[in-house]
Coordinates of C-alpha atoms and ligand atoms in Angstrom, one line a residue:
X19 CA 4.7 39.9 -0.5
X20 CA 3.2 36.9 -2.1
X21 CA 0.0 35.1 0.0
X22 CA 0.6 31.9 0.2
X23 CA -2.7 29.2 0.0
X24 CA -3.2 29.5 3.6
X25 CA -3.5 33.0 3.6
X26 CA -6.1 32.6 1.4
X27 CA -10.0 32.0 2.6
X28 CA -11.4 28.8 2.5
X29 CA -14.3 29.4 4.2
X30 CA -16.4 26.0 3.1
X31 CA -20.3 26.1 3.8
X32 CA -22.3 27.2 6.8
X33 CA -24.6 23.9 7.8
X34 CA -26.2 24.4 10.9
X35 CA -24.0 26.4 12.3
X36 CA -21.0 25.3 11.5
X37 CA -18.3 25.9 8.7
X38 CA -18.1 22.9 7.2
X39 CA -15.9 22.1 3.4
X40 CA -18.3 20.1 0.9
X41 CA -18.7 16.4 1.5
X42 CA -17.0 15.5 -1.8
X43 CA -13.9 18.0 -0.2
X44 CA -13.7 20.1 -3.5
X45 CA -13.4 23.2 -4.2
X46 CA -13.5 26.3 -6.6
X47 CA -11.2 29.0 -7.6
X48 CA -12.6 32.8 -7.5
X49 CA -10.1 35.5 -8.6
X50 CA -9.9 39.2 -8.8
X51 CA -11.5 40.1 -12.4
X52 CA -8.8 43.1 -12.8
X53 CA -6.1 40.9 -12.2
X54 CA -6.7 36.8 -12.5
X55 CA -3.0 36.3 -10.7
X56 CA -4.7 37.5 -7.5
X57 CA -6.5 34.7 -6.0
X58 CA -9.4 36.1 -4.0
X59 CA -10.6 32.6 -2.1
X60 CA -11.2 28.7 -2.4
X61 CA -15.0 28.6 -2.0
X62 CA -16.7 24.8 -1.1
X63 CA -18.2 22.9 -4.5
X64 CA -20.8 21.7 -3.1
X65 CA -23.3 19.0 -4.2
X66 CA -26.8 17.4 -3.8
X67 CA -25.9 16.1 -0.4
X68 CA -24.5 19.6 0.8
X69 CA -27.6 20.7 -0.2
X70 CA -29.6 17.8 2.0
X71 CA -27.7 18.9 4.9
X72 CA -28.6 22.7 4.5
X73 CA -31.7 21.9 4.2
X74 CA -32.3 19.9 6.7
X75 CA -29.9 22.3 9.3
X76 CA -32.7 25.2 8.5
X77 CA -36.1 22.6 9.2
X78 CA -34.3 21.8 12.8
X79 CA -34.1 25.5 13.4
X80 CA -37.0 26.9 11.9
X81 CA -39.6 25.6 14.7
X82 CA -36.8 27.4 17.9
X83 CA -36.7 30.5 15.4
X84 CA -40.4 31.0 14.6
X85 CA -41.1 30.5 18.8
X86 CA -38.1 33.2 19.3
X87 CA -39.8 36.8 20.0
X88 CA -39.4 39.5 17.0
X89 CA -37.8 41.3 19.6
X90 CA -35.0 39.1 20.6
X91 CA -34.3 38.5 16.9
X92 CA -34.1 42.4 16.2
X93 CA -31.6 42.1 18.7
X94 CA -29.4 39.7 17.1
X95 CA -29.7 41.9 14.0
X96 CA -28.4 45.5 15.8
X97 CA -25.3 43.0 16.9
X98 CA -24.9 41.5 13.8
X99 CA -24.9 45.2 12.4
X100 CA -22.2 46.6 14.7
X101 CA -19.9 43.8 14.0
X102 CA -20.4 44.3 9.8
X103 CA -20.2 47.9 10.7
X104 CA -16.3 47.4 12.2
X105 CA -15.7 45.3 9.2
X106 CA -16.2 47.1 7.1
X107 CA -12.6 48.0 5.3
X108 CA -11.5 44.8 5.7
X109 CA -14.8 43.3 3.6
X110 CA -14.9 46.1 1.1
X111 CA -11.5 45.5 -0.3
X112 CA -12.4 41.9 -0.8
X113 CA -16.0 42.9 -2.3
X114 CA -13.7 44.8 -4.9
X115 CA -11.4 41.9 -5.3
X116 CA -14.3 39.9 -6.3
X117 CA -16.1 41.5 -7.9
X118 CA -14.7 44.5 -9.1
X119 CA -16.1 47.5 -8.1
X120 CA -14.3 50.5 -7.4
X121 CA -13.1 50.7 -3.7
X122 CA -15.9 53.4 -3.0
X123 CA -18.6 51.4 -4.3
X124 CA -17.6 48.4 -2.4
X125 CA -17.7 50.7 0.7
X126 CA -21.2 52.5 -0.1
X127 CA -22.0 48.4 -0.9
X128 CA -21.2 47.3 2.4
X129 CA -22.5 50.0 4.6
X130 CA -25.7 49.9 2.8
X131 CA -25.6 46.1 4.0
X132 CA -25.1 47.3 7.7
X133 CA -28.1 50.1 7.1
X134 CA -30.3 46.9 6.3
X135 CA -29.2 44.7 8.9
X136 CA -30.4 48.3 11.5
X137 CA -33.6 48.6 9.3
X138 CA -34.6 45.4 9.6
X139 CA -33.6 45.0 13.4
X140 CA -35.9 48.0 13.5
X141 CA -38.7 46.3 11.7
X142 CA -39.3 43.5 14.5
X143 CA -40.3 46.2 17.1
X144 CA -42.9 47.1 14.9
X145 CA -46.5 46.3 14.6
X146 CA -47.2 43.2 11.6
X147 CA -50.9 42.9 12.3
X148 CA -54.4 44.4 12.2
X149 CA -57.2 45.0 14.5
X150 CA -60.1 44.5 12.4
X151 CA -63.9 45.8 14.1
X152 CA -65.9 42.2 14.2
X153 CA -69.9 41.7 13.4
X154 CA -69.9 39.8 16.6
X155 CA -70.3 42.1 20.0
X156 CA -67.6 39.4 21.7
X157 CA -65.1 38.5 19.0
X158 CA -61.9 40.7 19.0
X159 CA -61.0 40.2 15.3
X160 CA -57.3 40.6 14.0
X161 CA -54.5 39.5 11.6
X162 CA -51.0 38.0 12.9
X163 CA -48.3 38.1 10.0
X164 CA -46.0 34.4 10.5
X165 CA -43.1 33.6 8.7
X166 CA -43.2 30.8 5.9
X167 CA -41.1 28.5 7.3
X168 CA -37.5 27.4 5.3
X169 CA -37.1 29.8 2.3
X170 CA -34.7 29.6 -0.5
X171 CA -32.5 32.4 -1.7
X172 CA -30.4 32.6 -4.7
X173 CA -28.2 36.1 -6.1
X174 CA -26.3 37.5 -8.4
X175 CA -22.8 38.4 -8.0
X176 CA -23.5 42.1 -8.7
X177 CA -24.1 43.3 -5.5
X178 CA -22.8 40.6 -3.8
X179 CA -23.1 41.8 -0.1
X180 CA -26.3 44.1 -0.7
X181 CA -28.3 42.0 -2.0
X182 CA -27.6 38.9 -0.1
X183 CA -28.8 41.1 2.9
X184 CA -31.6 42.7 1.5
X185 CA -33.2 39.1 1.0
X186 CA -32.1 36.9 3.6
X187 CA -32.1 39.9 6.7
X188 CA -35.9 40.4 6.8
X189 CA -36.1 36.8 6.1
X190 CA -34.8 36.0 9.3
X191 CA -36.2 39.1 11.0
X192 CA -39.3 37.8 10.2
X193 CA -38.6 34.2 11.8
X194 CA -37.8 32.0 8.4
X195 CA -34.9 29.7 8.7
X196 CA -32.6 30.1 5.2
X197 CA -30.7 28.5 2.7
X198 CA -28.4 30.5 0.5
X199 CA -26.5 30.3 -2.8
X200 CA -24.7 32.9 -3.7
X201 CA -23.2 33.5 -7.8
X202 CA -20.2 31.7 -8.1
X203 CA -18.2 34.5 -9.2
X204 CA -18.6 36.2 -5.7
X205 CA -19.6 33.8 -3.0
X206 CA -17.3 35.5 0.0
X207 CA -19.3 39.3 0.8
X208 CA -22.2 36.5 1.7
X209 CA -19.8 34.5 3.8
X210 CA -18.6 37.7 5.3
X211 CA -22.2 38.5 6.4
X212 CA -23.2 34.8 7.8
X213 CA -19.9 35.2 10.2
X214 CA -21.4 38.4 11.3
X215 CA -25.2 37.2 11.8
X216 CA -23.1 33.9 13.6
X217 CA -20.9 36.1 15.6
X218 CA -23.6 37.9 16.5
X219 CA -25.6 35.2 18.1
X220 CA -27.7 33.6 15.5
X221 CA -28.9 30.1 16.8
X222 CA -27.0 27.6 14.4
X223 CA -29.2 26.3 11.3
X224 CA -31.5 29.8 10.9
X225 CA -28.9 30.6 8.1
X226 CA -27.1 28.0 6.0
X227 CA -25.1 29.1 3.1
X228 CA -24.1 26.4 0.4
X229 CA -21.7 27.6 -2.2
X230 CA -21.1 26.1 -5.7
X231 CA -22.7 26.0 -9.1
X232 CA -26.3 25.4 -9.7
X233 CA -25.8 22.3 -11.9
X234 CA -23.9 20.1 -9.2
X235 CA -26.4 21.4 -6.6
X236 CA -29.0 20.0 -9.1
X237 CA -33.0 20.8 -9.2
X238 CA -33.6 20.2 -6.0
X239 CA -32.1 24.1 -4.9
X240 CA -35.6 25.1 -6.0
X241 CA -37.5 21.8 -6.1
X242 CA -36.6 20.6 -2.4
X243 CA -40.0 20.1 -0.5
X244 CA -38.3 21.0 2.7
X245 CA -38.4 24.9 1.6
X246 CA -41.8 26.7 1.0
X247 CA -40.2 29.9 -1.3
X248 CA -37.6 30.9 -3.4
X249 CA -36.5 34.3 -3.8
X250 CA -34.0 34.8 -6.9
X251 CA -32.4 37.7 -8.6
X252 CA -30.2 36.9 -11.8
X253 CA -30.7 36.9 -15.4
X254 CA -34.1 36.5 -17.3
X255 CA -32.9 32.8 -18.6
X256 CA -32.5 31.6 -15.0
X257 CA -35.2 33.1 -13.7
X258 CA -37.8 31.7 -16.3
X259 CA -36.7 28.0 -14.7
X260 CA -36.9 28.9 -11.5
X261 CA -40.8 30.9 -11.9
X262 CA -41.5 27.3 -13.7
X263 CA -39.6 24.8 -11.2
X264 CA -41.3 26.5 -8.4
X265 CA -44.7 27.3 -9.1
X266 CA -44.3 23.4 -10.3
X267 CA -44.1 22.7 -6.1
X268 CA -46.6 24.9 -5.2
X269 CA -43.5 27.4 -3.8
X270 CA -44.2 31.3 -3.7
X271 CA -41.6 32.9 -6.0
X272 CA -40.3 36.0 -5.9
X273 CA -38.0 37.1 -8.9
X274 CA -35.9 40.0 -9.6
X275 CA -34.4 40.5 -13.0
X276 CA -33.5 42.1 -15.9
X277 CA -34.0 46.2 -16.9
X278 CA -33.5 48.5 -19.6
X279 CA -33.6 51.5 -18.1
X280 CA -34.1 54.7 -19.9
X281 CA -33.1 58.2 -18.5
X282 CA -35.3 61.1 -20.6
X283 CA -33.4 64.2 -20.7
X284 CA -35.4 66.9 -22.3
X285 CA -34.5 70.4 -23.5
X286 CA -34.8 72.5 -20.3
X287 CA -33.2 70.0 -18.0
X288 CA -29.9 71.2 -16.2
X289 CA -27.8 69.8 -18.7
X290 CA -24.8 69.5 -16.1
X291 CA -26.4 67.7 -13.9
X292 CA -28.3 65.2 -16.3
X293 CA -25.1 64.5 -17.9
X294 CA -23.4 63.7 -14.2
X295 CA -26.7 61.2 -13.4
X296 CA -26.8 59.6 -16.7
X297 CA -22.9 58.7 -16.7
X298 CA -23.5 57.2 -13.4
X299 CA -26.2 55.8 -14.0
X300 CA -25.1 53.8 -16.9
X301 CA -21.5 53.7 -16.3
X302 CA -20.6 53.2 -12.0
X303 CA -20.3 49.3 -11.0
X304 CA -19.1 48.9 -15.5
X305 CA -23.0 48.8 -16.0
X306 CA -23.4 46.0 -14.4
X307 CA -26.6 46.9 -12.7
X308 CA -30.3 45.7 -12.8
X309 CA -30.9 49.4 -12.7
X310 CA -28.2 50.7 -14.9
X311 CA -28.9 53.3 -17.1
X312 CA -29.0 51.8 -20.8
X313 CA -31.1 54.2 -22.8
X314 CA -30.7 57.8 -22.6
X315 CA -33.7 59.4 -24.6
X316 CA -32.6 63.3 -25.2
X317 CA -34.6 65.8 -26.8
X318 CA -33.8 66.3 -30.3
X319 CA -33.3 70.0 -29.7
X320 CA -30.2 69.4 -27.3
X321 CA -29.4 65.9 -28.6
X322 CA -26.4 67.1 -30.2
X323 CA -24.6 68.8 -27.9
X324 CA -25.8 66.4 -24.9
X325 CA -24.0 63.6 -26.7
X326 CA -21.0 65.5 -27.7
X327 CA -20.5 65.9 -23.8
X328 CA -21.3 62.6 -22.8
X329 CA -18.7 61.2 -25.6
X330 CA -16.2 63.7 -24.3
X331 CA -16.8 62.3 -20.6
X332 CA -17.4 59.0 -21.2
X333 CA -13.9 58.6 -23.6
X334 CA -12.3 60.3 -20.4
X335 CA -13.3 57.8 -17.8
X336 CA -10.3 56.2 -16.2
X337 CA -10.9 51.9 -16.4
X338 CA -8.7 50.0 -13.6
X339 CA -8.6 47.8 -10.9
X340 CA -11.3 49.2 -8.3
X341 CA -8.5 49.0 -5.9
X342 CA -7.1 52.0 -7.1
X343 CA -7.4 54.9 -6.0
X344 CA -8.3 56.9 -8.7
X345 CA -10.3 54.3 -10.9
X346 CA -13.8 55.3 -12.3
X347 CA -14.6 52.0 -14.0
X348 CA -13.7 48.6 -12.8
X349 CA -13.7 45.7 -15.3
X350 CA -16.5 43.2 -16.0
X351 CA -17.2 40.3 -13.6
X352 CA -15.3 37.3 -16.0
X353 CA -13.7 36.8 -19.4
X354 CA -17.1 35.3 -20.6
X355 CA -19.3 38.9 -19.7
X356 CA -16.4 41.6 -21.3
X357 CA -16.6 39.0 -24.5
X358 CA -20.3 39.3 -24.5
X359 CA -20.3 42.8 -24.1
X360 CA -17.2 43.4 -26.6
X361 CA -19.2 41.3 -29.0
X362 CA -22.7 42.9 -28.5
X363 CA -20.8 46.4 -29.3
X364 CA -19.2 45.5 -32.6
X365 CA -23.1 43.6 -33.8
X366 CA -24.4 46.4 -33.2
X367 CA -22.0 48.8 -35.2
X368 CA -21.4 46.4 -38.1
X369 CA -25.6 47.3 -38.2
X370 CA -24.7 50.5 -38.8
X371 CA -25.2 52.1 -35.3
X372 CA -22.9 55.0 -34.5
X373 CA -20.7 54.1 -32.0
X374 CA -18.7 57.5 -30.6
X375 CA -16.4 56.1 -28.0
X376 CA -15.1 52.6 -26.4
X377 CA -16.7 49.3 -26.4
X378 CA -13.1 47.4 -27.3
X379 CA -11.6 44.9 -24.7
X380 CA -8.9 46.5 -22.8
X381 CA -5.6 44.0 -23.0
X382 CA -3.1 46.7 -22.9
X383 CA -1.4 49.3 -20.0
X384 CA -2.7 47.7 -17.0
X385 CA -5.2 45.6 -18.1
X386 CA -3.5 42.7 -19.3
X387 CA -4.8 40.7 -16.3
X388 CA -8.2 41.4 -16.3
X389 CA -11.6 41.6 -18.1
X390 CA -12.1 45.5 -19.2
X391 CA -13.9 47.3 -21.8
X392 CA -13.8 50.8 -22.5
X393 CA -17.1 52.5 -21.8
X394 CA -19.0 52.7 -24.9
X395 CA -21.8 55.2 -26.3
X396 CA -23.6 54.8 -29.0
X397 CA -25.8 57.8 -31.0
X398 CA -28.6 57.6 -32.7
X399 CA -29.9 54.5 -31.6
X400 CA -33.1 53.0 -32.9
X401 CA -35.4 51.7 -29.7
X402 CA -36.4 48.6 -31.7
X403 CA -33.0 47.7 -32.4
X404 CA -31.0 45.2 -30.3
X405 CA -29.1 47.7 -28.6
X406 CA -32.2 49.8 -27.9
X407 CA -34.1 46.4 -26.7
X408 CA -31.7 43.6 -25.4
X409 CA -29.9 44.2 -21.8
X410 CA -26.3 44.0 -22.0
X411 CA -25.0 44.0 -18.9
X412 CA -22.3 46.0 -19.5
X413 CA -20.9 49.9 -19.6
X414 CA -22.1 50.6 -22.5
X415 CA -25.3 53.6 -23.3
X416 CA -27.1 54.7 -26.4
X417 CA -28.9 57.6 -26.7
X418 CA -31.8 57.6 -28.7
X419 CA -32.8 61.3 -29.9
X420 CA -36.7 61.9 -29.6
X421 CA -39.1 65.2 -30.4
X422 CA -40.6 66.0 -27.1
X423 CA -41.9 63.9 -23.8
X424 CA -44.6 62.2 -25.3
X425 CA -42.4 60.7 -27.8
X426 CA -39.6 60.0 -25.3
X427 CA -42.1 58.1 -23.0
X428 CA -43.2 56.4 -25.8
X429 CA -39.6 55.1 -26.6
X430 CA -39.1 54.2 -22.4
X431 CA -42.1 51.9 -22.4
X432 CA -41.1 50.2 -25.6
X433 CA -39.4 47.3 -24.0
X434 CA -40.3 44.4 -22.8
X435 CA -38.7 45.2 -19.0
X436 CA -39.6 48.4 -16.4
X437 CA -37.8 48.5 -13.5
X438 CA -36.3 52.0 -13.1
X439 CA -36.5 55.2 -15.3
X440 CA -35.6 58.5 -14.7
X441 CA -36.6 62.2 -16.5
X442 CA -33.9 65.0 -16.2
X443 CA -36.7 68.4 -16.3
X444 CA -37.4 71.4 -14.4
X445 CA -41.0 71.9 -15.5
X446 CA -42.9 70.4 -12.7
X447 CA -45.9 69.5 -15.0
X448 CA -44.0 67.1 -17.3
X449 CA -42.1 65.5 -14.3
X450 CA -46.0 65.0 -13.3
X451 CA -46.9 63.6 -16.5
X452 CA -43.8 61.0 -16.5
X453 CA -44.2 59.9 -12.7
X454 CA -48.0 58.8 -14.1
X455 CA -47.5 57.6 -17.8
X456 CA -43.9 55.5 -16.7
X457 CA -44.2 51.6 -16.7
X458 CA -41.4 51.3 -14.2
X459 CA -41.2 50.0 -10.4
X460 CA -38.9 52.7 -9.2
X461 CA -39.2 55.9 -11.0
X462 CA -36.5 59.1 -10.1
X463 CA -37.3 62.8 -11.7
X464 CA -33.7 64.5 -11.6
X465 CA -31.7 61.8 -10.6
X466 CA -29.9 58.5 -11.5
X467 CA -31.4 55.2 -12.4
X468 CA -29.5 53.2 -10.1
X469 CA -30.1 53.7 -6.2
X470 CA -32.1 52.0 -3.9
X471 CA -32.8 53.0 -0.2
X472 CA -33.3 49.9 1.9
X473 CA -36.7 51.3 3.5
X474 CA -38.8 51.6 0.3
X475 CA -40.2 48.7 -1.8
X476 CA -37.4 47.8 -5.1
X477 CA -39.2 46.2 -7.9
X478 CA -40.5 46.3 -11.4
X479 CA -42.9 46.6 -13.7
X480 CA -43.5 44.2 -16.7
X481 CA -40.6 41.4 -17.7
X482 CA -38.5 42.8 -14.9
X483 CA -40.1 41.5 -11.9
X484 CA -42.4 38.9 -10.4
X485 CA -45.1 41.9 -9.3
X486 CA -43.6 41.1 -5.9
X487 CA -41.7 44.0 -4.0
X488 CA -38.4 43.5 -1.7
X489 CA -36.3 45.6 0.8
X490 CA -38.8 48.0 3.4
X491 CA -42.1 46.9 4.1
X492 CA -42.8 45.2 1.3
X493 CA -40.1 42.3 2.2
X494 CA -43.0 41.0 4.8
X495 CA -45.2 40.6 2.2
X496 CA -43.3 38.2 0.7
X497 CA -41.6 36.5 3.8
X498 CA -44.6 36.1 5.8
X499 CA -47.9 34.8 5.6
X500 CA -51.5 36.1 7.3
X501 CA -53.3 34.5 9.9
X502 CA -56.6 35.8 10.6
X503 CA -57.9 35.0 13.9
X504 CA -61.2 35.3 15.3
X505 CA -60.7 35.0 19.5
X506 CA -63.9 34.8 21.2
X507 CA -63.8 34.2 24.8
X508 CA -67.5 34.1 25.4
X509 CA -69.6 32.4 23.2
X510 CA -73.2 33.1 23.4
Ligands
ADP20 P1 -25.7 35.8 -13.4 O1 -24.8 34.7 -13.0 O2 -25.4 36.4 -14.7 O3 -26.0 36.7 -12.2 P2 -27.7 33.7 -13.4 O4 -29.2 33.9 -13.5 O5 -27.0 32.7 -14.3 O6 -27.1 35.2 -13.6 O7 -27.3 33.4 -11.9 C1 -27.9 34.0 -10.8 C2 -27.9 32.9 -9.6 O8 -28.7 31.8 -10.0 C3 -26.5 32.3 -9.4 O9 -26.4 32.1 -8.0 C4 -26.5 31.1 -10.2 O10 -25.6 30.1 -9.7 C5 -28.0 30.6 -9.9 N1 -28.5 29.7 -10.9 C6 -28.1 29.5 -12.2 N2 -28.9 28.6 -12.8 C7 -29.8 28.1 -11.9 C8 -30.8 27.1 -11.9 N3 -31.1 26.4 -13.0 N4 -31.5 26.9 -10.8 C9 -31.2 27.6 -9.7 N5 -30.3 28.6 -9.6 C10 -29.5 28.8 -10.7

């Protein structure tokens, strides 16, 4: 059966609380990147003045919100969480239509969104401030945490549902009001969450989600004096404007970007079970992770044979539309990405690097109608070299052969990002010796570089993060602020 254009969402923009198509009544295309005849939804492409009306939906709401007890809002949350929950077949298949992610991943994608939505909810039944002991014999001495007040958000289309809700859940839980804009290429997991939050009960104007490209939104997205903080994960390029723009209006920033992340297998590592990690780690989601595995630094001593059986693996991978059953690899988000990636992989062998398997666009037996590249592994790759250095955003891993774990650390901390790393050992000493010597944010011994539990800080070190932390705790740091009060209800 074909779907005819009014099977097919049109969502618009959520403006205090309602569903609203841009003023200027255009929109945008956004179709499936294995297969551009399938139309996934018309999205709203929204303007400055869409933008205005966000903004000022989310200053109406924000005074109601902040006076509305952590409780109550928690509440919202656990609702807003059981309706995601019995979405959640429905939204995965169109998270894979948008984006492109197997079927699986879309499904692990969206349930992790429901688990933060229930973590969160969680969070506002428990204690946010301090009782401190006073010099004065009357004062009772103690710290409230209070929420900012509007706050910005701006993602990626990568994990378009998860991370969406890992940024603007505990922005709300904590009482902000919120303006959203998701990636272009995959506005409609965010929609999908908004109808749940609204469904659920959330007063109109907490959330507001404006759609549409950054340009045509113009500066004001980070500039606008009605929001106090912008919190932004993307590429390196954006996020440099936006740490600049913002810090320019006195605005708390909190910036997630790129990695390069290195997984250190060394000689007495279960080599089964570091080859499994390190393919998924560089290959699930087409490598299209912050915390993708792109470096895998093996021990000269089993470099050889490790690579062999990563080629052999890699070259067997099955690439295909994620709505497949039996697809591995999905294809990359739009034309623009695979051409980058396909391009990146034939620089780097032209160089000389020693490609084993993949890296060629995929036009034929299936993939005529979509943006694929064959996974692609490199050997004997040289960590100052662009491959070894520059994030490509794609599935594509080099291993780089080293003499030992001193060496192979050496290597990990050579770039310029450090968000996640990983060391495949059994000897409990070196794994010691990695957790403390590692410049990374999130650091796994025996397991994948990707992975991120919603109840732990997620962050890095160096170029990939803004030494903020989000997701558990840490997300109060950044969506509240301290109030130190000193109550004394006797003065001498
Ligand atoms: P990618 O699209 O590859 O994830 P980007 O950093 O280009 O990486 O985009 C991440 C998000 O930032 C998207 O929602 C995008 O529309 C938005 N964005 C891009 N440029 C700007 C900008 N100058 N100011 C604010 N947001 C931007």
């Amino acid at each position: 059966m074909t779907a005819t254009t009014t099977d097919i969402p049109n969502p618009g923009n959520l403006i205090g609380g309602q569903w609203v198509p841009a003023r200027s009544g255009e929109t945008f295309e956004n179709r499936n990147p294995a297969d551009t005849d399938d139309l996934v939804a018309l999205h709203a492409a929204s303007d400055a003045s869409d933008l205005d009306a966000a903004f000022a939906a989310a200053s109406e709401a924000f005074p109601g919100w902040r006076a509305t007890p952590g409780i109550a809002r928690g509440n919202i949350l656990y609702k807003a969480a059981e309706i995601l929950a019995s979405r959640v077949e429905h939204i995965a298949r169109e998270l894979t239509r948008e984006e492109g992610k197997t079927l699986k991943e879309a499904t692990g994608e969206t349930m992790r969104a429901v688990a933060i939505l229930r973590y969160y909810a969680g969070e506002t039944a428990q204690p946010h401030g301090e009782m401190y002991p006073s010099a004065s014999a009357t004062t009772m001495l103690y710290t409230l945490r209070e929420p900012l007040g509007v706050v910005t958000i701006i993602t990626p289309w990568n994990f378009p549902i998860a991370i969406p809700a890992w940024k603007l859940v505990p922005a709300i839980a904590f009482g902000n009001a919120v303006v959203i804009k998701p990636a272009s290429d995959a506005p409609l997991c965010t929609i999908r969450l908004a109808e749940a939050l609204v469904d659920a009960g959330l007063p109109a104007g907490v959330l507001n989600v404006v759609t549409g490209s950054a340009r045509a939104l113009g500066d004001g997205l980070v500039t606008d004096e009605r929001s106090v903080a912008v919190s932004f994960t993307g590429s390196d390029a954006t996020g440099k404007i936006i740490r600049e723009q913002a810090t320019a209006h006195g605005k708390k920033v909190q910036l997630e970007l790129g990695g390069k992340n290195p997984a250190i297998v060394l000689a007495d590592a279960d080599m089964d079970h570091a080859l499994t990690q390190v393919i998924n780690g560089a290959m699930m989601s087409t490598g299209q992770k912050c915390t993708a595995t792109s470096r895998a630094i093996v021990d000269r001593a089993i470099a050889s044979e490790f690579t062999q059986r990563l080629a052999d693996k890699i070259g067997g991978l099955k690439v295909g539309n994620g709505l497949d059953g039996d697809t591995q690899i999905g294809p990359l988000i739009n034309a623009a990405a695979a051409e980058s990636v396909a391009d990146e992989v034939a620089k780097a062998k032209s160089t000389g690097t020693n490609l084993l398997v993949g890296g060629e666009r995929m036009a034929s037996n299936g993939h005529s109608r979509g943006h694929f590249v064959a996974p692609a592994l490199f050997d004997g790759v040289t960590p100052d070299s662009r491959l070894g250095q520059h994030e490509l955003f794609g599935p594509v891993l080099g291993v780089i052969p080293v003499d030992g774990l001193d060496e192979a650390v050496a290597v990990a901390n050579g770039v310029r990002y450090g968000l996640s790393a990983s060391l495949f050992t059994r000897d409990l000493t070196r794994a010691m010796t990695f957790v403390r010597e590692i410049q990374a944010g999130i650091v796994h011994v025996n397991s994948e570089t990707a992975g991120a539990e919603p109840q732990v800080p997620f962050g890095g070190y160096k170029g990939s993060s803004s030494y903020s932390r989000e997701q558990g705790k840490a997300a109060r740091d950044f969506f509240t602020q301290v109030k130190t009060v000193y109550l004394d209800p006797s003065p001498a």
